[in-house]
CSV table of C-alpha atoms in Angstrom, one decimal:
chain,number,residue,atom,x,y,z
A,344,MET,CA,0.0,0.0,0.0
A,345,ALA,CA,1.5,3.3,-1.1
A,346,ARG,CA,2.2,5.8,1.7
A,347,GLU,CA,0.4,9.1,1.6
A,348,ARG,CA,2.4,12.1,0.5
A,349,PHE,CA,1.9,15.7,1.3
A,350,PHE,CA,2.7,18.6,-1.0
A,351,LEU,CA,5.1,20.9,0.8
A,352,GLU,CA,5.2,24.6,-0.3
A,353,LEU,CA,6.6,26.6,2.6
A,354,ASP,CA,5.8,30.3,2.6
A,355,PRO,CA,9.0,32.3,2.7
A,356,PRO,CA,9.4,34.6,5.8
A,357,ASP,CA,9.2,37.6,3.5
A,358,LYS,CA,5.9,37.6,1.5
A,359,SER,CA,7.6,39.6,-1.3
A,360,LEU,CA,9.7,36.5,-2.1
A,361,LYS,CA,6.8,34.2,-2.9
A,362,PRO,CA,6.4,35.2,-6.6
A,363,LEU,CA,10.1,35.0,-7.3
A,364,PRO,CA,11.5,32.0,-9.2
A,365,HIS,CA,12.2,29.1,-6.8
A,366,VAL,CA,15.7,27.6,-6.9
A,367,VAL,CA,16.1,24.3,-5.1
A,368,ILE,CA,19.7,23.2,-4.3
A,369,VAL,CA,20.2,19.6,-3.3
A,370,GLY,CA,23.5,19.2,-1.4
A,371,GLY,CA,25.4,21.5,0.9
A,372,GLY,CA,28.9,20.6,-0.1
A,373,PHE,CA,31.5,22.7,-1.9
A,374,ALA,CA,29.4,23.1,-5.1
A,375,GLY,CA,25.9,23.5,-3.6
A,376,LEU,CA,27.1,25.8,-0.9
A,377,GLN,CA,28.9,28.1,-3.4
A,378,ALA,CA,25.8,28.2,-5.6
A,379,CYS,CA,23.7,29.1,-2.5
A,380,HIS,CA,26.1,31.9,-1.5
A,381,ALA,CA,26.1,33.3,-5.0
A,382,LEU,CA,22.2,33.5,-5.0
A,383,ILE,CA,21.9,35.4,-1.7
A,384,ASN,CA,20.1,38.7,-2.2
A,385,GLN,CA,19.5,37.8,-5.9
A,386,PRO,CA,15.9,38.0,-7.4
A,387,VAL,CA,15.2,34.4,-6.5
A,388,ARG,CA,14.1,32.4,-3.4
A,389,VAL,CA,16.4,29.5,-2.6
A,390,THR,CA,15.8,26.3,-0.7
A,391,LEU,CA,18.9,24.3,0.2
A,392,ILE,CA,18.3,20.7,1.1
A,393,ASP,CA,20.8,18.3,2.6
A,394,LYS,CA,20.8,15.0,4.5
A,395,ARG,CA,23.1,16.6,7.1
A,396,ASN,CA,22.6,19.9,8.8
A,397,PHE,CA,26.2,20.9,8.2
A,398,ASN,CA,28.8,21.5,5.5
A,399,LEU,CA,31.7,19.0,5.7
A,400,PHE,CA,35.2,20.0,4.7
A,401,GLN,CA,36.1,16.6,3.3
A,402,PRO,CA,39.8,17.4,2.4
A,403,LEU,CA,40.6,17.4,6.2
A,404,LEU,CA,38.7,14.2,7.2
A,405,TYR,CA,42.0,12.4,7.5
A,406,GLN,CA,42.9,14.8,10.3
A,407,VAL,CA,39.8,13.8,12.2
A,408,ALA,CA,40.6,10.2,11.6
A,409,THR,CA,44.1,10.6,13.0
A,410,GLY,CA,43.2,12.8,16.0
A,411,LEU,CA,44.7,16.1,14.7
A,412,VAL,CA,41.4,18.0,14.9
A,413,PRO,CA,37.9,17.3,16.3
A,414,GLU,CA,34.8,17.0,14.1
A,415,ALA,CA,33.6,20.5,14.8
A,416,ASP,CA,36.7,22.0,13.1
A,417,VAL,CA,35.8,20.5,9.7
A,418,ALA,CA,32.0,20.8,9.9
A,419,THR,CA,29.9,24.0,10.0
A,420,PRO,CA,26.1,24.1,10.4
A,421,LEU,CA,24.4,25.2,7.1
A,422,ARG,CA,21.9,27.4,8.9
A,423,GLN,CA,24.8,29.5,10.4
A,424,MET,CA,26.4,29.8,6.9
A,425,VAL,CA,23.5,30.7,4.7
A,426,GLY,CA,20.3,30.2,6.7
A,427,GLN,CA,20.2,33.8,7.9
A,428,ALA,CA,20.0,35.2,4.4
A,429,PRO,CA,16.5,36.6,3.7
A,430,ASN,CA,15.9,34.7,0.5
A,431,VAL,CA,17.3,31.3,1.7
A,432,GLN,CA,15.6,28.5,3.6
A,433,VAL,CA,17.5,25.4,4.7
A,434,LEU,CA,15.7,22.0,5.0
A,435,LEU,CA,16.9,18.8,6.4
A,436,GLY,CA,16.0,15.8,4.3
A,437,GLU,CA,16.9,13.2,1.7
A,438,VAL,CA,15.7,13.5,-1.9
A,439,THR,CA,14.4,10.2,-3.1
A,440,GLU,CA,12.5,11.0,-6.3
A,441,ILE,CA,12.6,13.6,-9.1
A,442,ASP,CA,9.7,14.3,-11.4
A,443,ALA,CA,11.4,16.2,-14.3
A,444,GLN,CA,8.2,16.8,-16.2
A,445,ALA,CA,6.2,18.3,-13.2
A,446,ARG,CA,9.3,20.0,-11.9
A,447,GLN,CA,9.0,18.4,-8.5
A,448,ILE,CA,11.2,16.5,-6.1
A,449,VAL,CA,10.2,14.1,-3.3
A,450,PHE,CA,12.0,14.3,0.0
A,451,ASN,CA,10.9,13.3,3.5
A,452,ASP,CA,7.9,11.7,1.7
A,453,ARG,CA,6.7,15.1,0.5
A,454,GLN,CA,6.6,16.7,-2.9
A,455,PHE,CA,8.3,20.0,-3.4
A,456,ALA,CA,8.1,22.2,-6.5
A,457,TYR,CA,10.9,24.1,-8.2
A,458,ASP,CA,11.6,26.4,-11.1
A,459,HIS,CA,15.3,25.7,-11.2
A,460,LEU,CA,16.9,22.6,-9.7
A,461,ILE,CA,20.6,22.3,-8.8
A,462,LEU,CA,21.8,18.8,-7.9
A,463,ALA,CA,25.1,18.8,-6.0
A,464,ALA,CA,24.7,15.6,-4.0
A,465,GLY,CA,28.3,14.6,-4.1
A,466,SER,CA,29.9,11.2,-4.0
A,467,GLY,CA,30.5,8.2,-1.8
A,468,SER,CA,32.9,5.3,-1.8
A,469,SER,CA,33.1,2.4,-4.2
A,470,TYR,CA,34.4,-1.0,-3.4
A,471,PHE,CA,34.4,-2.1,-7.1
A,472,GLY,CA,31.7,-4.7,-6.5
A,473,HIS,CA,33.0,-5.9,-3.2
A,474,ASP,CA,30.8,-4.1,-0.7
A,475,GLU,CA,31.4,-7.0,1.7
A,476,TRP,CA,34.8,-5.4,2.3
A,477,ARG,CA,33.2,-2.3,3.9
A,478,GLU,CA,32.8,-3.9,7.3
A,479,ALA,CA,36.5,-4.8,7.6
A,480,ALA,CA,37.8,-1.7,5.8
A,481,PRO,CA,35.8,1.5,6.4
A,482,PRO,CA,36.0,4.3,3.8
A,483,MET,CA,36.7,7.9,4.5
A,484,LYS,CA,34.0,10.1,3.1
A,485,ILE,CA,31.9,11.4,6.1
A,486,LEU,CA,32.5,12.1,9.8
A,487,GLU,CA,31.3,8.6,10.9
A,488,HIS,CA,33.9,7.0,8.7
A,489,ALA,CA,36.7,9.2,10.2
A,490,ASP,CA,35.5,8.5,13.7
A,491,GLU,CA,35.5,4.8,13.0
A,492,ILE,CA,39.1,4.8,11.7
A,493,ARG,CA,40.3,6.8,14.7
A,494,ARG,CA,38.4,4.5,17.1
A,495,ARG,CA,39.9,1.4,15.5
A,496,VAL,CA,43.4,2.7,15.6
A,497,LEU,CA,43.2,3.9,19.2
A,498,ILE,CA,41.4,0.7,20.4
A,499,ALA,CA,44.1,-1.4,18.7
A,500,LEU,CA,46.9,0.6,20.4
A,501,GLU,CA,45.1,0.3,23.8
A,502,GLU,CA,45.0,-3.5,23.4
A,503,ALA,CA,48.6,-3.6,22.3
A,504,GLU,CA,49.6,-1.8,25.5
A,505,GLN,CA,48.2,-4.8,27.4
A,506,THR,CA,49.3,-7.6,25.1
A,507,PRO,CA,52.4,-9.7,26.1
A,508,ASP,CA,52.5,-11.6,22.8
A,509,PRO,CA,55.0,-9.7,20.5
A,510,ALA,CA,53.4,-11.2,17.3
A,511,ARG,CA,49.9,-10.1,18.3
A,512,ARG,CA,51.3,-6.7,19.4
A,513,ALA,CA,52.8,-6.2,16.0
A,514,VAL,CA,49.5,-6.8,14.3
A,515,LEU,CA,47.8,-4.4,16.6
A,516,GLN,CA,50.4,-1.7,15.7
A,517,SER,CA,49.9,-2.2,12.0
A,518,VAL,CA,47.6,-0.3,9.6
A,519,VAL,CA,46.9,-1.0,5.9
A,520,VAL,CA,45.6,1.8,3.7
A,521,VAL,CA,44.2,0.9,0.3
A,522,GLY,CA,44.5,3.6,-2.4
A,523,GLY,CA,47.5,5.7,-3.3
A,524,GLY,CA,45.6,8.9,-4.2
A,525,PRO,CA,45.7,12.1,-2.2
A,526,SER,CA,43.4,10.8,0.6
A,527,GLY,CA,45.4,7.6,0.9
A,528,CYS,CA,48.8,9.3,1.0
A,529,GLU,CA,47.6,12.0,3.5
A,530,LEU,CA,46.0,9.3,5.8
A,531,SER,CA,49.1,7.1,5.6
A,532,GLY,CA,51.5,9.9,6.5
A,533,SER,CA,49.4,11.2,9.3
A,534,LEU,CA,48.8,7.7,10.8
A,535,MET,CA,52.5,7.0,10.8
A,536,ASP,CA,53.2,10.2,12.6
A,537,LEU,CA,50.4,9.5,15.1
A,538,MET,CA,51.6,6.0,15.9
A,539,ALA,CA,55.4,6.5,15.8
A,540,HIS,CA,55.6,9.9,17.4
A,541,ALA,CA,52.5,11.5,18.8
A,542,LEU,CA,51.7,8.5,21.1
A,543,ALA,CA,55.3,7.6,21.9
A,544,ARG,CA,55.1,9.4,25.3
A,545,ASP,CA,51.6,8.1,26.1
A,546,PHE,CA,52.0,4.4,25.7
A,547,LYS,CA,54.7,2.9,28.0
A,548,GLN,CA,54.7,-0.7,26.6
A,549,LEU,CA,54.7,0.1,22.9
A,550,ASP,CA,57.8,0.3,20.7
A,551,PRO,CA,57.3,3.1,18.2
A,552,ASN,CA,59.7,1.3,15.8
A,553,GLN,CA,57.2,-1.6,15.6
A,554,CYS,CA,54.4,0.7,14.3
A,555,LYS,CA,53.7,-0.1,10.6
A,556,VAL,CA,51.6,1.5,7.9
A,557,THR,CA,51.4,-0.2,4.5
A,558,LEU,CA,49.9,1.8,1.5
A,559,ILE,CA,48.6,-0.4,-1.3
A,560,ASP,CA,48.0,0.9,-4.9
A,561,PRO,CA,47.7,-1.0,-8.2
A,562,GLY,CA,49.7,1.6,-10.1
A,563,ASP,CA,53.5,2.0,-10.4
A,564,ARG,CA,53.5,5.2,-8.3
A,565,VAL,CA,51.4,7.1,-5.7
A,566,LEU,CA,49.6,10.2,-6.6
A,567,ARG,CA,49.3,9.1,-10.3
A,568,ALA,CA,47.2,12.2,-11.2
A,569,MET,CA,50.2,14.4,-10.4
A,570,ASP,CA,53.5,15.0,-12.3
A,571,PRO,CA,55.8,12.0,-12.1
A,572,SER,CA,58.5,14.0,-10.3
A,573,LEU,CA,56.1,14.9,-7.5
A,574,SER,CA,54.8,11.4,-7.3
A,575,ALA,CA,58.4,10.2,-6.9
A,576,ALA,CA,59.0,12.8,-4.2
A,577,ALA,CA,55.9,11.8,-2.4
A,578,GLY,CA,56.8,8.2,-2.4
A,579,THR,CA,60.3,8.9,-1.3
A,580,TYR,CA,59.1,11.0,1.6
A,581,LEU,CA,56.5,8.4,2.8
A,582,GLU,CA,59.1,5.7,2.7
A,583,SER,CA,61.5,7.9,4.7
A,584,VAL,CA,59.0,8.2,7.5
A,585,GLY,CA,58.3,4.5,7.6
A,586,VAL,CA,55.3,3.9,5.3
A,587,GLU,CA,55.7,0.8,3.2
A,588,LEU,CA,54.6,1.3,-0.4
A,589,LEU,CA,53.1,-1.8,-2.0
A,590,LEU,CA,52.8,-0.7,-5.6
A,591,GLY,CA,51.4,-2.8,-8.4
A,592,GLY,CA,49.3,-4.6,-5.8
A,593,ARG,CA,45.7,-5.5,-6.4
A,594,VAL,CA,43.5,-6.4,-3.5
A,595,GLN,CA,42.0,-9.9,-3.8
A,596,THR,CA,40.3,-10.3,-0.5
A,597,ILE,CA,39.7,-8.3,2.7
A,598,GLU,CA,38.5,-9.7,6.0
A,599,GLU,CA,38.9,-8.6,9.6
A,600,GLY,CA,42.6,-8.1,10.3
A,601,LYS,CA,43.8,-9.4,6.9
A,602,VAL,CA,44.3,-8.3,3.3
A,603,VAL,CA,45.4,-10.5,0.5
A,604,VAL,CA,47.2,-8.7,-2.3
A,605,ASN,CA,48.3,-10.0,-5.7
A,606,THR,CA,51.7,-8.6,-6.7
A,607,ALA,CA,54.1,-9.4,-9.5
A,608,ALA,CA,56.0,-11.7,-7.1
A,609,GLY,CA,52.8,-13.6,-6.2
A,610,ALA,CA,50.1,-13.3,-3.5
A,611,ARG,CA,51.0,-11.5,-0.3
A,612,THR,CA,49.0,-11.6,2.9
A,613,LEU,CA,49.1,-8.5,5.2
A,614,GLU,CA,47.9,-8.7,8.8
A,615,ALA,CA,46.8,-5.5,10.4
A,616,ALA,CA,44.3,-4.5,13.1
A,617,THR,CA,43.1,-1.5,11.1
A,618,ILE,CA,42.4,-1.5,7.4
A,619,CYS,CA,41.3,1.7,5.6
A,620,TRP,CA,39.8,2.1,2.2
A,621,THR,CA,40.4,5.2,0.0
A,622,ALA,CA,40.6,3.6,-3.4
A,623,GLY,CA,37.2,4.1,-5.1
A,624,VAL,CA,34.7,6.8,-5.6
A,625,ARG,CA,31.1,6.6,-6.9
A,626,ALA,CA,28.6,9.3,-7.5
A,627,SER,CA,25.5,9.8,-5.3
A,628,HIS,CA,22.5,7.6,-6.2
A,629,LEU,CA,20.7,10.7,-7.3
A,630,GLY,CA,22.4,10.5,-10.6
A,631,GLN,CA,20.6,7.3,-11.5
A,632,VAL,CA,17.4,8.7,-10.0
A,633,LEU,CA,17.7,11.7,-12.4
A,634,ALA,CA,18.5,9.4,-15.3
A,635,ASP,CA,15.4,7.3,-14.7
A,636,ALA,CA,13.3,10.4,-14.4
A,637,SER,CA,14.6,12.3,-17.4
A,638,GLY,CA,16.4,9.9,-19.7
A,639,CYS,CA,19.8,11.6,-19.3
A,640,THR,CA,23.0,9.7,-19.4
A,641,VAL,CA,25.2,8.6,-16.5
A,642,ASP,CA,28.8,7.3,-16.9
A,643,ARG,CA,30.3,4.2,-15.4
A,644,GLY,CA,30.8,5.9,-12.1
A,645,GLY,CA,27.2,7.1,-11.9
A,646,ARG,CA,28.0,10.7,-12.8
A,647,VAL,CA,25.5,12.6,-14.9
A,648,VAL,CA,26.8,13.6,-18.3
A,649,VAL,CA,25.9,17.3,-18.6
A,650,GLU,CA,25.7,20.0,-21.3
A,651,PRO,CA,28.2,23.0,-21.4
A,652,ASP,CA,25.8,24.9,-19.0
A,653,PHE,CA,25.6,21.9,-16.7
A,654,SER,CA,22.0,21.2,-17.7
A,655,ILE,CA,20.7,17.8,-19.0
A,656,PRO,CA,19.2,17.3,-22.5
A,657,GLY,CA,15.6,18.6,-22.7
A,658,HIS,CA,15.7,20.1,-19.2
A,659,GLY,CA,17.5,23.4,-19.1
A,660,GLU,CA,16.1,24.1,-15.6
A,661,ILE,CA,18.0,21.1,-14.1
A,662,ARG,CA,21.7,21.6,-13.4
A,663,VAL,CA,24.1,19.0,-12.1
A,664,ILE,CA,27.4,20.1,-10.5
A,665,GLY,CA,30.2,18.9,-8.3
A,666,ASP,CA,31.2,15.3,-7.9
A,667,LEU,CA,27.8,14.2,-9.3
A,668,CYS,CA,28.4,15.6,-12.8
A,669,SER,CA,30.6,14.4,-15.7
A,670,TYR,CA,31.7,17.7,-17.4
A,671,SER,CA,33.8,17.0,-20.5
A,672,HIS,CA,33.4,20.3,-22.3
A,673,THR,CA,37.1,21.1,-21.6
A,674,SER,CA,40.0,21.9,-23.9
A,675,ASP,CA,41.3,18.4,-23.7
A,676,GLY,CA,38.0,16.6,-23.5
A,677,LYS,CA,38.8,15.1,-20.1
A,678,PRO,CA,36.1,15.3,-17.4
A,679,LEU,CA,36.8,17.8,-14.6
A,680,PRO,CA,38.1,16.1,-11.5
A,681,GLY,CA,35.9,15.6,-8.4
A,682,MET,CA,37.8,18.2,-6.3
A,683,ALA,CA,36.9,21.3,-4.3
A,684,GLY,CA,38.3,23.8,-6.8
A,685,PRO,CA,36.2,22.7,-9.8
A,686,ALA,CA,33.1,22.2,-7.5
A,687,VAL,CA,33.3,25.8,-6.2
A,688,GLN,CA,33.7,27.2,-9.7
A,689,MET,CA,30.8,25.2,-11.0
A,690,GLY,CA,28.5,26.3,-8.2
A,691,GLY,CA,29.3,30.0,-8.7
A,692,TRP,CA,28.9,29.9,-12.5
A,693,VAL,CA,25.6,28.0,-12.4
A,694,ALA,CA,24.1,30.4,-9.9
A,695,ALA,CA,25.2,33.4,-12.0
A,696,ASP,CA,23.9,31.7,-15.2
A,697,ILE,CA,20.5,31.1,-13.6
A,698,VAL,CA,20.3,34.8,-12.5
A,699,ALA,CA,21.3,35.9,-16.0
A,700,GLN,CA,18.6,33.7,-17.6
A,701,ILE,CA,15.9,35.0,-15.3
A,702,GLN,CA,16.9,38.6,-16.1
A,703,GLY,CA,17.1,37.9,-19.8
A,704,ARG,CA,20.9,38.5,-20.0
A,705,GLN,CA,23.6,36.6,-21.8
A,706,HIS,CA,26.2,34.9,-19.6
A,707,LYS,CA,29.7,34.0,-20.6
A,708,ALA,CA,30.5,30.3,-21.1
A,709,PHE,CA,31.9,28.3,-18.2
A,710,GLN,CA,35.7,28.2,-18.3
A,711,PHE,CA,37.5,26.2,-15.6
A,712,THR,CA,40.6,27.7,-14.1
A,713,ASP,CA,43.0,24.9,-12.9
A,714,PHE,CA,44.9,26.2,-9.9
A,715,GLY,CA,46.7,22.9,-9.5
A,716,THR,CA,46.7,19.9,-7.1
A,717,MET,CA,48.4,19.3,-3.8
A,718,ALA,CA,48.7,16.7,-1.0
A,719,VAL,CA,50.2,16.9,2.5
A,720,LEU,CA,52.3,13.9,3.4
A,721,GLY,CA,53.4,14.6,6.9
A,722,ARG,CA,54.6,17.1,9.4
A,723,LEU,CA,55.6,20.3,7.5
A,724,HIS,CA,55.9,18.3,4.2
A,725,ALA,CA,53.6,18.5,1.2
A,726,VAL,CA,53.8,18.3,-2.6
A,727,ALA,CA,52.0,20.8,-4.9
A,728,ASP,CA,51.7,21.4,-8.6
A,729,LEU,CA,50.4,24.9,-9.1
A,730,ARG,CA,49.9,25.3,-12.8
A,731,GLY,CA,53.3,24.0,-13.6
A,732,LEU,CA,55.1,25.3,-10.5
A,733,LYS,CA,56.2,22.2,-8.6
A,734,VAL,CA,56.9,22.6,-4.9
A,735,THR,CA,57.8,20.0,-2.3
A,736,GLY,CA,58.7,20.0,1.4
A,737,LEU,CA,58.1,22.9,3.7
A,738,PRO,CA,57.2,25.4,0.9
A,739,GLY,CA,54.6,22.9,-0.3
A,740,TRP,CA,53.2,22.5,3.2
A,741,ILE,CA,52.8,26.3,3.6
A,742,LEU,CA,51.0,26.6,0.2
A,743,TRP,CA,48.8,23.6,1.2
A,744,GLY,CA,47.9,25.2,4.5
A,745,LEU,CA,47.1,28.5,3.0
A,746,ALA,CA,44.9,26.9,0.3
A,747,HIS,CA,42.9,24.9,2.7
A,748,LEU,CA,42.4,27.8,5.1
A,749,MET,CA,41.2,29.8,2.2
A,750,PHE,CA,38.7,27.2,1.1
A,751,MET,CA,37.5,26.6,4.7
A,752,PRO,CA,34.0,28.3,4.7
A,753,ALA,CA,33.9,29.5,8.4
A,754,ASN,CA,36.3,32.0,9.9
A,755,GLU,CA,36.0,30.4,13.3
A,756,ASN,CA,37.2,27.1,11.9
A,757,ARG,CA,40.1,28.7,10.1
A,758,LEU,CA,41.4,30.1,13.5
A,759,SER,CA,40.8,26.8,15.3
A,760,LEU,CA,42.6,24.8,12.6
A,761,LEU,CA,45.6,27.1,12.5
A,762,THR,CA,45.9,27.0,16.3
A,763,LYS,CA,45.8,23.2,16.3
A,764,TRP,CA,48.2,22.8,13.4
A,765,LEU,CA,50.8,25.1,15.1
A,766,TRP,CA,50.3,23.2,18.4
A,767,ALA,CA,50.8,19.8,16.7
A,768,ILE,CA,54.0,21.2,14.9
A,769,ALA,CA,55.4,22.5,18.2
A,770,THR,CA,54.5,19.5,20.4
A,771,ARG,CA,53.7,16.6,18.1
A,772,GLN,CA,50.6,16.1,20.2
A,773,ARG,CA,47.1,15.6,18.8
A,774,ALA,CA,44.1,17.6,19.8
A,775,SER,CA,41.4,15.0,19.6
A,776,LEU,CA,42.4,11.4,20.6
A,777,LEU,CA,39.0,10.4,22.0
A,778,ILE,CA,37.6,6.9,21.5
A,779,THR,CA,33.9,7.6,20.7
A,780,GLY,CA,31.0,6.0,18.9
A,781,ARG,CA,29.9,2.4,18.5
A,782,PRO,CA,31.8,-0.4,16.7
A,783,ASN,CA,30.9,-0.5,13.0
A,784,GLN,CA,28.6,2.4,13.2
A,785,HIS,CA,29.9,3.4,9.8
A,786,LEU,CA,28.0,0.6,8.2
A,787,LYS,CA,24.7,2.4,8.7
A,788,VAL,CA,25.7,5.5,6.8
A,789,ASP,CA,27.0,6.2,3.3
A,790,VAL,CA,27.2,9.6,1.5
A,791,GLY,CA,25.1,11.0,4.2
A,792,LEU,CA,22.4,9.4,5.9
A,793,GLU,CA,20.8,7.6,8.7
A,794,HIS,CA,19.3,5.0,6.5
A,795,PRO,CA,21.1,1.6,6.3
A,796,LEU,CA,22.8,0.8,3.1
A,797,GLY,CA,20.3,-0.8,0.6
A,798,ALA,CA,17.2,0.5,2.5
A,799,PRO,CA,14.6,2.3,0.5
């Protein structure tokens, strides 16, 4: 029996806003939040819908996972960021259906009408068809994932502190990270620093020299999206601080405490109390929902293939941005990467294009400006490729820090992060080494919600 649905049309606080075109933004990440900011005080009324009530600064999740900063330093309530704008309302909910013909969405079992729809629902983790690995190897996309990784690492070290068996203690002091991209490299470097240095004074029975982090990647180098010279520098640094690089290794099986990897030399079994997954990305399920509703195309990763103005064929009022879109209208024909820089530029451009369309003005075509890529590998060490300028070491770390503080949306968080970074540099102590949460709580959440995986 179908559940009854209610039509939701909230009156804006200011009655003068009611006749204005209604822009609905789904997703409060980099792309959606930037679009919302750009539409403040414009001749539209805006509704921002997200499954969480906060914006998450995903690039620093690894610092939550390794105890450098607490959750509050990388997450800011959406209502504090845009909810006070007179033409913006923020609603908590999960969009489950899209009616492209009627220009309505369904969320929280209610229908909601729009004149313009911006989908910026982001991405989650992909296990390449092996979702059974998730329980043993949590991903790192949302706060619950970072909390789970931190909990597992610290619980293992606490057990190791009380374990007389050297072989068992070695397993408890070992971590395996799957995926040699920026997230995997950053997590590996920070975990090594956490176990070998930050906790050396706190655990009396542990030998820091027995702490081990192994980074697995199927390629011939880490950070394959970066220039080979920077990849080499990154690999050299990680190995210098004790991270073992297992390159050319393809994961065959993952179970609790064990990873089997195929290498050129044959199968290799790694034992570790903590296993982390940073290898795969998939788009939000809303991409397929939109495809089913409109006939648009999604790529193999579930991303919506969009037009030059980020719309879909036959529906100029629907725009898809951020990690959810596949935008190939570039000079080299390669899709824009799922990173903060492109997402922010997409969000700002689409908002300006909608306003221009409403006002009957022409708007210049979207042109992405690539400011480069970077990854922090450890204490005062990073690699950065800034439009051909290749920087490593301390200069790279300074550029990385400035860039991340600039992208951080809340001034309060900028100050808090800078303080904690300086404290960690001076003392090698971590600001948030709390064991919280319940075991395996990450299994009940994915890109953002409270609903168990696979639930309707």
